[in-house]
Coordinates of N, CA and C in Angstrom, one line a residue:
M1 N -9.1 60.0 45.5 CA -9.8 59.2 44.5 C -9.9 57.7 45.0
L2 N -8.9 57.3 45.7 CA -8.9 55.9 46.3 C -10.0 55.8 47.4
L3 N -10.1 56.9 48.1 CA -11.1 57.0 49.2 C -12.5 56.9 48.7
L4 N -12.7 57.6 47.6 CA -14.0 57.6 46.9 C -14.3 56.2 46.3
L5 N -13.3 55.5 45.8 CA -13.5 54.2 45.3 C -13.8 53.2 46.4
L6 N -13.2 53.4 47.6 CA -13.4 52.6 48.8 C -14.8 52.8 49.3
L7 N -15.3 54.0 49.2 CA -16.6 54.4 49.7 C -17.7 53.8 48.8
L8 N -17.4 53.7 47.5 CA -18.3 53.1 46.5 C -18.3 51.6 46.7
L9 N -17.2 51.0 47.0 CA -17.1 49.6 47.3 C -17.9 49.2 48.6
L10 N -17.9 50.1 49.5 CA -18.6 50.0 50.8 C -20.1 50.1 50.6
L11 N -20.5 50.9 49.7 CA -21.9 51.1 49.4 C -22.4 49.9 48.5
L12 N -21.5 49.3 47.7 CA -21.9 48.2 46.9 C -22.0 46.9 47.7
L13 N -21.5 46.9 48.9 CA -21.6 45.7 49.7 C -23.0 45.3 50.0
P14 N -23.4 44.0 49.8 CA -24.8 43.6 50.0 C -25.2 43.7 51.5
P15 N -26.4 44.0 51.8 CA -26.8 44.1 53.2 C -26.7 42.8 54.0
P16 N -26.5 42.8 55.3 CA -26.4 41.5 56.0 C -27.6 40.6 55.9
P17 N -27.4 39.3 55.8 CA -28.6 38.4 55.7 C -29.5 38.4 56.9
P18 N -30.8 38.3 56.6 CA -31.8 38.3 57.8 C -31.6 37.1 58.7
P19 N -32.1 37.1 59.9 CA -32.0 36.0 60.8 C -32.9 34.8 60.3
P20 N -32.6 33.6 60.8 CA -33.4 32.5 60.3 C -34.9 32.7 60.7
P21 N -35.8 32.2 59.9 CA -37.2 32.4 60.2 C -37.7 31.8 61.5
P22 N -38.6 32.4 62.3 CA -39.1 31.8 63.6 C -39.9 30.6 63.4
I23 N -40.3 30.3 62.2 CA -41.1 29.1 61.8 C -40.3 27.8 62.2
M24 N -39.0 27.9 62.3 CA -38.1 26.9 62.7 C -38.5 26.3 64.0
Y25 N -38.9 27.1 64.9 CA -39.3 26.7 66.3 C -40.7 26.0 66.2
Y26 N -41.5 26.4 65.3 CA -42.8 25.7 65.2 C -42.6 24.3 64.6
F27 N -41.6 24.2 63.7 CA -41.3 22.9 63.1 C -40.7 22.0 64.1
Y28 N -40.0 22.6 65.1 CA -39.4 21.8 66.1 C -40.5 21.2 67.0
Y29 N -41.5 21.9 67.3 CA -42.6 21.4 68.2 C -43.5 20.5 67.4
Y30 N -43.8 20.7 66.2 CA -44.7 19.9 65.4 C -44.1 18.6 64.8
C31 N -42.9 18.7 64.3 CA -42.3 17.6 63.7 C -40.8 17.5 63.9
H32 N -40.3 16.4 64.3 CA -38.9 16.2 64.6 C -38.1 16.1 63.3
Y33 N -38.7 15.7 62.2 CA -38.0 15.7 60.9 C -37.7 17.1 60.4
Y34 N -38.7 17.9 60.6 CA -38.5 19.3 60.3 C -37.5 20.0 61.2
Y35 N -37.4 19.6 62.4 CA -36.5 20.1 63.4 C -35.1 19.8 62.9
Y36 N -34.8 18.5 62.6 CA -33.5 18.2 62.1 C -33.1 18.8 60.8
F37 N -34.1 18.9 60.0 CA -33.8 19.6 58.7 C -33.4 21.1 58.9
Y38 N -34.1 21.7 59.8 CA -33.9 23.1 60.1 C -32.6 23.3 60.9
Y39 N -32.3 22.3 61.7 CA -31.1 22.3 62.6 C -29.9 22.4 61.7
Y40 N -29.8 21.6 60.6 CA -28.7 21.7 59.7 C -28.7 23.0 58.9
Y41 N -29.8 23.4 58.5 CA -30.0 24.7 57.8 C -29.5 25.9 58.7
Y42 N -29.9 25.8 59.9 CA -29.6 26.8 60.9 C -28.1 27.0 61.1
Y43 N -27.4 25.9 61.3 CA -26.0 26.0 61.5 C -25.2 26.4 60.2
Y44 N -25.7 25.9 59.1 CA -25.1 26.3 57.8 C -25.3 27.8 57.6
Y45 N -26.5 28.3 57.9 CA -26.8 29.7 57.7 C -26.0 30.6 58.7
Y46 N -25.8 30.2 59.9 CA -25.1 31.0 60.9 C -23.6 30.9 60.6
Y47 N -23.1 29.9 60.0 CA -21.7 29.8 59.7 C -21.4 30.9 58.6
Y48 N -22.3 31.0 57.6 CA -22.2 32.0 56.6 C -22.4 33.4 57.2
Y49 N -23.4 33.5 58.1 CA -23.7 34.8 58.7 C -22.5 35.4 59.5
Y50 N -21.9 34.6 60.3 CA -20.7 35.1 61.1 C -19.5 35.3 60.2
Y51 N -19.3 34.5 59.1 CA -18.2 34.7 58.2 C -18.4 36.0 57.5
Y52 N -19.6 36.3 57.1 CA -20.0 37.6 56.4 C -19.7 38.8 57.3
Y53 N -20.1 38.7 58.6 CA -19.9 39.7 59.5 C -18.5 39.9 59.9
Y54 N -17.7 38.9 59.9 CA -16.3 39.0 60.2 C -15.6 39.8 59.1
Y55 N -16.0 39.4 57.9 CA -15.4 40.1 56.7 C -15.9 41.6 56.6
Y56 N -17.2 41.8 56.9 CA -17.8 43.1 56.9 C -17.2 44.1 57.9
Y57 N -17.0 43.6 59.1 CA -16.4 44.5 60.1 C -14.9 44.7 60.0
Y58 N -14.3 43.6 59.4 CA -12.8 43.7 59.2 C -12.6 44.8 58.1
Y59 N -13.4 44.8 57.1 CA -13.4 45.8 56.0 C -13.7 47.2 56.5
H60 N -14.6 47.3 57.4 CA -15.0 48.6 58.0 C -13.9 49.2 58.8
Y61 N -13.3 48.4 59.7 CA -12.2 48.9 60.5 C -11.0 49.2 59.7
Y62 N -10.7 48.5 58.6 CA -9.6 48.8 57.7 C -9.8 50.1 57.0
Y63 N -11.1 50.3 56.6 CA -11.5 51.5 55.9 C -11.4 52.7 56.8
Y64 N -11.9 52.6 58.0 CA -11.9 53.8 58.9 C -10.5 54.1 59.4
Y65 N -9.7 53.1 59.5 CA -8.3 53.3 59.9 C -7.6 54.1 58.8
Y66 N -7.8 53.8 57.6 CA -7.3 54.5 56.4 C -7.8 55.9 56.4
Y67 N -9.1 56.0 56.6 CA -9.8 57.3 56.6 C -9.3 58.3 57.6
Y68 N -9.1 57.9 58.8 CA -8.6 58.7 59.8 C -7.1 59.1 59.6
Y69 N -6.4 58.1 59.1 CA -5.0 58.4 58.8 C -4.9 59.4 57.7
Y70 N -5.7 59.3 56.7 CA -5.8 60.3 55.6 C -6.2 61.7 56.1
Y71 N -7.2 61.7 56.9 CA -7.7 62.9 57.5 C -6.7 63.6 58.4
Y72 N -6.0 62.8 59.2 CA -4.9 63.4 60.0 C -3.8 64.0 59.2
Y73 N -3.4 63.3 58.1 CA -2.4 63.8 57.2 C -2.8 65.1 56.6
Y74 N -4.0 65.1 56.1 CA -4.6 66.3 55.4 C -4.7 67.5 56.4
Y75 N -5.2 67.2 57.6 CA -5.3 68.3 58.7 C -4.0 68.9 59.1
T76 N -3.0 68.0 59.3 CA -1.6 68.5 59.7 C -1.0 69.3 58.5
T77 N -1.1 68.9 57.3 CA -0.5 69.6 56.2 C -1.2 70.9 56.0
F78 N -2.5 70.9 56.1 CA -3.3 72.2 56.0 C -3.0 73.2 57.1
N79 N -2.7 72.8 58.3 CA -2.4 73.6 59.4 C -1.0 74.2 59.2
H80 N -0.1 73.4 58.6 CA 1.3 73.9 58.3 C 1.3 75.0 57.3
H81 N 0.4 74.9 56.3 CA 0.3 76.0 55.3 C -0.4 77.2 55.8
H82 N -1.3 77.1 56.7 CA -2.1 78.2 57.1 C -1.9 78.6 58.6
H83 N -0.7 78.3 59.1 CA -0.4 78.5 60.5 C -0.3 80.0 60.9
H84 N 0.3 80.7 60.0 CA 0.4 82.2 60.2 C -0.9 82.9 60.2
H85 N -1.9 82.4 59.5 CA -3.2 83.1 59.5 C -3.9 83.0 60.9
H86 N -3.7 81.9 61.5 CA -4.3 81.7 62.9 C -3.6 82.5 63.9
R87 N -2.3 82.8 63.7 CA -1.6 83.7 64.6 C -2.0 85.1 64.5
L88 N -2.3 85.6 63.4 CA -2.7 87.0 63.2 C -4.1 87.3 63.8
Q89 N -5.0 86.4 63.9 CA -6.3 86.6 64.4 C -6.3 86.6 66.0

C-alpha cells in the first residue's frame, strides 16, 4: 500500500522545467540591457533547476532503494515457502 502511495506521489511530481529560451543569446548580441536582464534570470532559473533536480533524483534513489529492499524481502520469503516445490521438479 505504501509502495502504491509512493508510486502515485512519483507520478504526481511535476515535469522538469524546460531550459532557458535561446532568445537570450539574441538579446546578448542585440542589446546589453537585455543581456544583463537575462543574465540574472538565467542564474535564478538554473538555481531553481538544479535544486529541483537534486530533490527529484534524491527522491528517485530513495524510492528505488526502498523498492528493491521490498522486492528482495518478498522474493526471499516467497522462496522459503515454496522451496520444496522447486526440489521436486
